[in-house]
Structures are given as C-alpha cells and as structure tokens.
Tab-separated table of C-alpha atoms and ligand atoms in Angstrom:
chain	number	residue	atom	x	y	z
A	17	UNK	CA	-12.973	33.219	-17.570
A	18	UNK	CA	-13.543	30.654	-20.199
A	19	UNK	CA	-14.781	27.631	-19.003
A	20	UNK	CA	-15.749	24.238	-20.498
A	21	UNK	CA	-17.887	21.314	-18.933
A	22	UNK	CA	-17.281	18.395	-20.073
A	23	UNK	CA	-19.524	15.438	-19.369
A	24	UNK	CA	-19.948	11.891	-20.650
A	25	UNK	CA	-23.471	12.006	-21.610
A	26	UNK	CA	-25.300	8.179	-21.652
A	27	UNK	CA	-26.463	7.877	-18.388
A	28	UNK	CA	-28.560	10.616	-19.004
A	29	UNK	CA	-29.894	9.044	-22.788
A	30	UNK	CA	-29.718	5.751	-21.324
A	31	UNK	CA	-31.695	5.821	-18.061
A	32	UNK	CA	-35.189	7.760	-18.298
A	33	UNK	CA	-34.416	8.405	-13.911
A	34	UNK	CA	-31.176	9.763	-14.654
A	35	UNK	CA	-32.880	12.314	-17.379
A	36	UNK	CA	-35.425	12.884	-15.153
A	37	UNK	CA	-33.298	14.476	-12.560
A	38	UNK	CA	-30.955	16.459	-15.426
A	39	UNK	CA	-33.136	16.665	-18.386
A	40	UNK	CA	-30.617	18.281	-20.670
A	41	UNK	CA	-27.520	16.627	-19.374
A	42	UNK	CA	-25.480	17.023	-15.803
A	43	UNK	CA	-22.919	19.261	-18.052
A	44	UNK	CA	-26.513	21.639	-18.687
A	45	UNK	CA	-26.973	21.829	-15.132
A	46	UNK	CA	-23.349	22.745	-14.121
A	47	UNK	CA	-23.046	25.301	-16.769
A	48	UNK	CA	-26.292	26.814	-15.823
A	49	UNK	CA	-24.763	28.423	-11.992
A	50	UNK	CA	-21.345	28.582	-13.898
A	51	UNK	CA	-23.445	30.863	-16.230
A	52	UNK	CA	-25.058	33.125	-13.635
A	53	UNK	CA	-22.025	33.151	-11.725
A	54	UNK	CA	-20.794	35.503	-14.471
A	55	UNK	CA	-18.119	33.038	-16.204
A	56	UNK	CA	-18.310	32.250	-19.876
A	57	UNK	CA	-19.549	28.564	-20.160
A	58	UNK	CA	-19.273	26.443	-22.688
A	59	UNK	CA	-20.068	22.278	-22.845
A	60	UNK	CA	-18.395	19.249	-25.019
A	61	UNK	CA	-19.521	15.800	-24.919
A	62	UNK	CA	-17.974	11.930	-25.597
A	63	UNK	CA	-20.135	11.493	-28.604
A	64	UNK	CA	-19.353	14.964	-30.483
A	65	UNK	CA	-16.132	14.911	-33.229
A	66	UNK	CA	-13.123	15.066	-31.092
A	67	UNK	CA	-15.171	14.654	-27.926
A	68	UNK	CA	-15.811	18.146	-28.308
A	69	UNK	CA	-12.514	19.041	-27.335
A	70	UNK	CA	-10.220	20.089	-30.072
A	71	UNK	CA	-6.923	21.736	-29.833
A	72	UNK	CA	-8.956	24.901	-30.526
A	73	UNK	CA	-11.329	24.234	-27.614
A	74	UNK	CA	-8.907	23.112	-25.391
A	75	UNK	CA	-6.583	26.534	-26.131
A	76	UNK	CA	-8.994	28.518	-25.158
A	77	UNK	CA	-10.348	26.994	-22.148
A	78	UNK	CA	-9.209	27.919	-18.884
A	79	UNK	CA	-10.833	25.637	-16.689
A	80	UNK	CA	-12.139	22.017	-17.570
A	81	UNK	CA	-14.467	20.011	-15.734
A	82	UNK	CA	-14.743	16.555	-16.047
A	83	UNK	CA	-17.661	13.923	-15.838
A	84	UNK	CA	-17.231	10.631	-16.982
A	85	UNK	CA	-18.462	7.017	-15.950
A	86	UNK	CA	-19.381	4.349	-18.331
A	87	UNK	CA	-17.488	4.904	-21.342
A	88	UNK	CA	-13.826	6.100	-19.680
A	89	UNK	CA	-12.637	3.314	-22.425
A	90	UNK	CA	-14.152	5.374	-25.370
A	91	UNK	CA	-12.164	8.547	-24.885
A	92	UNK	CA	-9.679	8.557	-27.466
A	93	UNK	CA	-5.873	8.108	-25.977
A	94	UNK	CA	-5.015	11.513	-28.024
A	95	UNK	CA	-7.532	13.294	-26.518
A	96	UNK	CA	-6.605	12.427	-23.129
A	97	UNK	CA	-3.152	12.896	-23.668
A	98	UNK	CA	-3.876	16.625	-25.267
A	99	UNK	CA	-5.826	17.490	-21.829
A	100	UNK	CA	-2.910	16.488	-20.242
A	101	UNK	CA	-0.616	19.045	-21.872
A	102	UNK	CA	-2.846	21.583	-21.672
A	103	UNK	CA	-3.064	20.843	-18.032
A	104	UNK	CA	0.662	20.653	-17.789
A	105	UNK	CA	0.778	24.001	-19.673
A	106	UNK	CA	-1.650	26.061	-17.034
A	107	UNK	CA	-5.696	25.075	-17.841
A	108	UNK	CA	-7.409	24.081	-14.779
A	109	UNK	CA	-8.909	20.707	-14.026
A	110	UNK	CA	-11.744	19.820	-11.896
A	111	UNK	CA	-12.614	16.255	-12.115
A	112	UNK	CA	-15.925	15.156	-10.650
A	113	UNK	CA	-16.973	12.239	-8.817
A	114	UNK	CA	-16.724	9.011	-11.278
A	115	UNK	CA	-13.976	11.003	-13.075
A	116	UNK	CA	-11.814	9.676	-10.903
A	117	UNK	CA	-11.454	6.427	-13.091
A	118	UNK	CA	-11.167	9.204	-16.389
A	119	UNK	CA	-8.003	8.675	-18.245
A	120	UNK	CA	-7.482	12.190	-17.897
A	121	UNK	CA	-7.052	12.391	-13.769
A	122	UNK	CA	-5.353	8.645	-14.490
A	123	UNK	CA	-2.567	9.838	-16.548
A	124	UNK	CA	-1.861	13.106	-14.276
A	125	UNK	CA	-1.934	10.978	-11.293
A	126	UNK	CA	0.024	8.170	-12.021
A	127	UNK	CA	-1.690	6.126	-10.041
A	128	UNK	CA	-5.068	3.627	-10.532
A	129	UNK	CA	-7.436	6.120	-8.670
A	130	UNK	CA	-9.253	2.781	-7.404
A	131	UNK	CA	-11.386	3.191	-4.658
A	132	UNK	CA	-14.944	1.467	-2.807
A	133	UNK	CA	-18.008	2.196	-3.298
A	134	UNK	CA	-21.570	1.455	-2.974
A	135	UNK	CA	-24.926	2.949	-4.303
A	136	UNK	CA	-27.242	2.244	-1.186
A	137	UNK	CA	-28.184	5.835	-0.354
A	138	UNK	CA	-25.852	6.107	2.299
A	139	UNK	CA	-26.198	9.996	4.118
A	140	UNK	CA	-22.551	11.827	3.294
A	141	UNK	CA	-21.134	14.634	5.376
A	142	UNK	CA	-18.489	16.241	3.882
A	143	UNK	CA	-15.885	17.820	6.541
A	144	UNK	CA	-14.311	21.029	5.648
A	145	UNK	CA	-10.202	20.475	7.283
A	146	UNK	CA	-8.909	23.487	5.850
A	147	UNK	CA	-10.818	26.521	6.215
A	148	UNK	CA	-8.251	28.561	5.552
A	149	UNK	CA	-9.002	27.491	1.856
A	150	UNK	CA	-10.467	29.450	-0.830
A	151	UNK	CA	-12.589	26.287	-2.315
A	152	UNK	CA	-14.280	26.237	1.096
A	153	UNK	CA	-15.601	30.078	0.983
A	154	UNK	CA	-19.017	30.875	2.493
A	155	UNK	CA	-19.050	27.164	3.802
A	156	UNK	CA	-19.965	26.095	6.928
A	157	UNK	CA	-18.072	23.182	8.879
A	158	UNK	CA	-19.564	20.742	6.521
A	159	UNK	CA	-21.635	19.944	3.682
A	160	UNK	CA	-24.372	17.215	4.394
A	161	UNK	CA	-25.895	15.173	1.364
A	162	UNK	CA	-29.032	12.977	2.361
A	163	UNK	CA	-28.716	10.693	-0.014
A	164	UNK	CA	-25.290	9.833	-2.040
A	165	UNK	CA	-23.543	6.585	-3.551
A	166	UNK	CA	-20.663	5.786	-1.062
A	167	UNK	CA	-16.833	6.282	-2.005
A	168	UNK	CA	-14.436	4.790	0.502
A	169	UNK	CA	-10.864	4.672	1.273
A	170	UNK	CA	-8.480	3.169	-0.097
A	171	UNK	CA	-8.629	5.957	-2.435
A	172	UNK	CA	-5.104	5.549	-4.895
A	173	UNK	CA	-4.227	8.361	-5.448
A	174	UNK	CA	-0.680	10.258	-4.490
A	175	UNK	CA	-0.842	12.143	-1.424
A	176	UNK	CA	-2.757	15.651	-2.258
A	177	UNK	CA	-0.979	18.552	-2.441
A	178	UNK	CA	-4.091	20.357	-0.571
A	179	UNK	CA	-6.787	17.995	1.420
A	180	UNK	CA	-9.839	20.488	1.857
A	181	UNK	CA	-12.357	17.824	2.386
A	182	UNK	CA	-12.784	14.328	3.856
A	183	UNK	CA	-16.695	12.327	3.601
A	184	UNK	CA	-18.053	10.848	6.271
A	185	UNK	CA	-21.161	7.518	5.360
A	186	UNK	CA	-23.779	6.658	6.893
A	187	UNK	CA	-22.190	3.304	6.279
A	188	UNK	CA	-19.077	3.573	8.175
A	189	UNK	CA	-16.886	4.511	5.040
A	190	UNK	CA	-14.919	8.080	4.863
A	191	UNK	CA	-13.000	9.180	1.897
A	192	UNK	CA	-10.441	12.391	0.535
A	193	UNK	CA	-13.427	14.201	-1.174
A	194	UNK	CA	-12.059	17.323	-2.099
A	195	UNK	CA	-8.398	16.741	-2.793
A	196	UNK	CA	-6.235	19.440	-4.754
A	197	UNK	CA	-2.661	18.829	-7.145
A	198	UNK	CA	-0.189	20.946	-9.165
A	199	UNK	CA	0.631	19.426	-12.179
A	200	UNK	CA	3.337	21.812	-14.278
A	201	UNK	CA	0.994	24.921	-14.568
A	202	UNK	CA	-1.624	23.674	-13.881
A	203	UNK	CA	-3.923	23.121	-10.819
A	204	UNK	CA	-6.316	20.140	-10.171
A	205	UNK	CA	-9.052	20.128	-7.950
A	206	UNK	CA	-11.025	16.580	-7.542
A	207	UNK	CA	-14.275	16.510	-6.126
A	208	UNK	CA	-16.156	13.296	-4.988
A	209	UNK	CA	-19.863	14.257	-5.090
A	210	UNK	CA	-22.250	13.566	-8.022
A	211	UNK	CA	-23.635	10.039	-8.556
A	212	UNK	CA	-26.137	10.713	-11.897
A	213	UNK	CA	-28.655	8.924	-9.725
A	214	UNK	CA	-29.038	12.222	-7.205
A	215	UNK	CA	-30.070	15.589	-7.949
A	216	UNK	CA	-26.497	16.652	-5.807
A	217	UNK	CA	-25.686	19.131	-8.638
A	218	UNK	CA	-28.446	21.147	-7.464
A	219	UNK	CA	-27.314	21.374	-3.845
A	220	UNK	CA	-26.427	24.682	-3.093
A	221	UNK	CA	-23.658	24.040	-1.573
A	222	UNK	CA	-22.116	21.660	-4.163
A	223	UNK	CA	-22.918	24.827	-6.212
A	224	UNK	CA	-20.335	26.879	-4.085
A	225	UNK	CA	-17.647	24.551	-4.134
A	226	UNK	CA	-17.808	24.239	-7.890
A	227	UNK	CA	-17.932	28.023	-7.834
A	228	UNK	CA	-15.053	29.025	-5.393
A	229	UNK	CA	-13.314	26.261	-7.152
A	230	UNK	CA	-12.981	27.255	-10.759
A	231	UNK	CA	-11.563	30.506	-9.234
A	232	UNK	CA	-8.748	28.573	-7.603
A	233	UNK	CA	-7.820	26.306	-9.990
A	234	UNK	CA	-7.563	29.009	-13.162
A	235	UNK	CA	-4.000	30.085	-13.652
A	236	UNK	CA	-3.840	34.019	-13.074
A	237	UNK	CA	0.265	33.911	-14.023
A	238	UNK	CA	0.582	34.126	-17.937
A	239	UNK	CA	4.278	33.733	-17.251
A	240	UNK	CA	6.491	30.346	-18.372
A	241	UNK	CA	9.200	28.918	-16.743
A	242	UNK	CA	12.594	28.792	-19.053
A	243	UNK	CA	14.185	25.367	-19.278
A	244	UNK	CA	17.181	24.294	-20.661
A	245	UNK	CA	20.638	25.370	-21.244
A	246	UNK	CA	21.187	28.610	-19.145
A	247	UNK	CA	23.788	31.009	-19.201
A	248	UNK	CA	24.860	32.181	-15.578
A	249	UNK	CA	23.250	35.413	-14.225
A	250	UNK	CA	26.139	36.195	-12.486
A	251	UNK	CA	30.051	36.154	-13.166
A	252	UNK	CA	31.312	32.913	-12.286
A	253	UNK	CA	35.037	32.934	-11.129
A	254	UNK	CA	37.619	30.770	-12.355
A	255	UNK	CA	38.823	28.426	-9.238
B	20	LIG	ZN1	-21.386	7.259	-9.250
C-alpha cells in the first residue's frame, strides 16, 4: 500500500514546544509506525512545489492523511480540488484532528465542519460504539487521552455514514471523533485526536486506529462504475 502523510508543517518551525514533542514534523512521526507497520510511506508538506502533492503523487497514492491548522487558507484551490477527484475516483482519506477546517474534508463535506473547542488540557475518553468495526481492532471499550485540546458538538458535518467513536471531556463537552463517509470511490475516515501541543501521536492506541484505519479506507475494488447512455441488457418489448 502506498501511502502519503501529509501535514502542514509551521507549528512545528514556529513553536520550539511543538518541535520539541515532534522534532522532525507530526507527518515524521506518523510515517514512522506507518513504516514498521509494513506500508510504503511517503510525506508532502504546504511549503514544498505543489504542496508536495502533484498529479503524479496523488496517482499513486492510495491513502492520504491530512494535517492542517494554521495555514488551511494557503492551500492552493487546485490542489484541493485535485484531492477531491482523486478521492472521488477511489484514494483514501483520513483527515486528522484540525483537518477538519482543511479545504479538502470542506469541499467533500459540503458543509462548514465548525465545531468548539478549547485547549485547557481537558482528559478525553474516546468511546468505541461500533465494535463490530474494523478501525476499532485490538481496542478496548475506549481510548483515554490525559491530556487533549477539547472538540465539542455542534460538530457540522453531514450525518456519518459510519460513527465508530464519540469523545467524552473532562469539561463536559463530547464530540463524533471517529466518523467515516463514502465519497464516489472513495472512503473517508476523520479522526479528532492530535492537538500539536500533545505527544497523542505517540499513544499507542492512536497508533492502532491510524493503523486499522488506512486498511479500511484503501479501495481493494480496481473496478469503475459505467455511466452514461446504456444500452438495455435485456430485450425490451414493444408495448
Ligand atoms: Zn488543535
């Protein structure tokens, strides 16, 4: 499986606590257990020609995962638009956490993707409600985060296809945290945690959902629908 993480990249130049907890980047530190998972990994960032993600890149990638925060604005609208397609056309998406403002999840959702939030390190515990799920594998009946920024609902988004998991903060707040859509071909997993402020991309955990998830969301059928004018399969009487 070809796989490409792509992540914003400032926080990380910007904020000497943010490097400190991901030295090389949170797309380094994804791709790392992507790596020794057995997949083949490759990264892109905002600031490389074509934010990394030409129509080569994107061809050959069958899953994408997204991080963005801070510079949503600076993704170029043809860029966005060309994940899109590909999306519609079979790659798998994962956004993650602040992605959820991306122009990329925007666009597929038709919706704002607004939500609360609140960086106060609230405790999260993420509830598993369908176990029956392959993104939950190896799980337990919840994932628990000591320390996390705070999403809450109203989350805009349309009503998931698939709702696997649903926060619970120490606040009060809960929120859709692991939320699943089919777009065309093409499957889209969102997943809430990963404030650059937390080292949550080293929670184990986190790890297997990531894992089990770029399994799901890779389309396995090479096969494409036929649209248009069609001539009838079977003989059609004259009435
Ligand atoms: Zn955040």
């Amino acid at each position: 499986m070809n796989i490409t993480v792509w992540n914003e990249y400032r926080h990380e130049k910007e904020n000497p606590a943010v490097a400190g907890i991901y030295p090389d980047g949170i797309h380094h530190a994804i791709a790392g257990f992507l790596q020794e998972a057995g997949h083949t990994v490759t990264t892109a960032t905002l600031d490389e020609e074509e934010h990394g993600l030409s129509q080569e890149v994107l061809e050959r990638t069958d899953v994408l995962l997204w991080w963005g925060h801070k510079a949503h604005d600076e993704v170029k609208e043809e860029t966005a638009e060309a994940v899109k397609q590909r999306v519609l056309d079979g790659m798998g998406l994962i956004v993650l956490h602040s992605g959820h403002f991306s122009k990329v999840f925007q666009k597929l959702m038709g919706t704002t993707c607004d939500l609360k939030w609140r960086e106060a390190d609230d405790r999260e515990r993420m509830w598993v409600v369908d176990p029956s799920h392959p993104i939950t594998e190896g799980l337990g009946p919840y994932i628990e985060i000591e320390k996390e920024e705070m999403y809450g609902e109203h989350f805009d988004i349309p009503a998931p296809d698939e709702l696997i998991f649903i926060s619970w903060f120490e606040g009060g707040e809960v929120f859709r945290s692991g939320a699943a859509f089919k777009r065309g071909r093409g499957r889209i997993f969102y997943f809430r945690p990963g404030h650059e402020t937390y080292p949550t991309y080293y929670h184990k955990d986190v790890q297997k959902v990531i894992k089990n998830a770029v399994k799901w969301v890779k389309n396995t059928d090479t096969s494409r629908p036929v649209y248009g004018n069609a001539a009838p399969i079977e003989h059609i009487s004259k009435k």
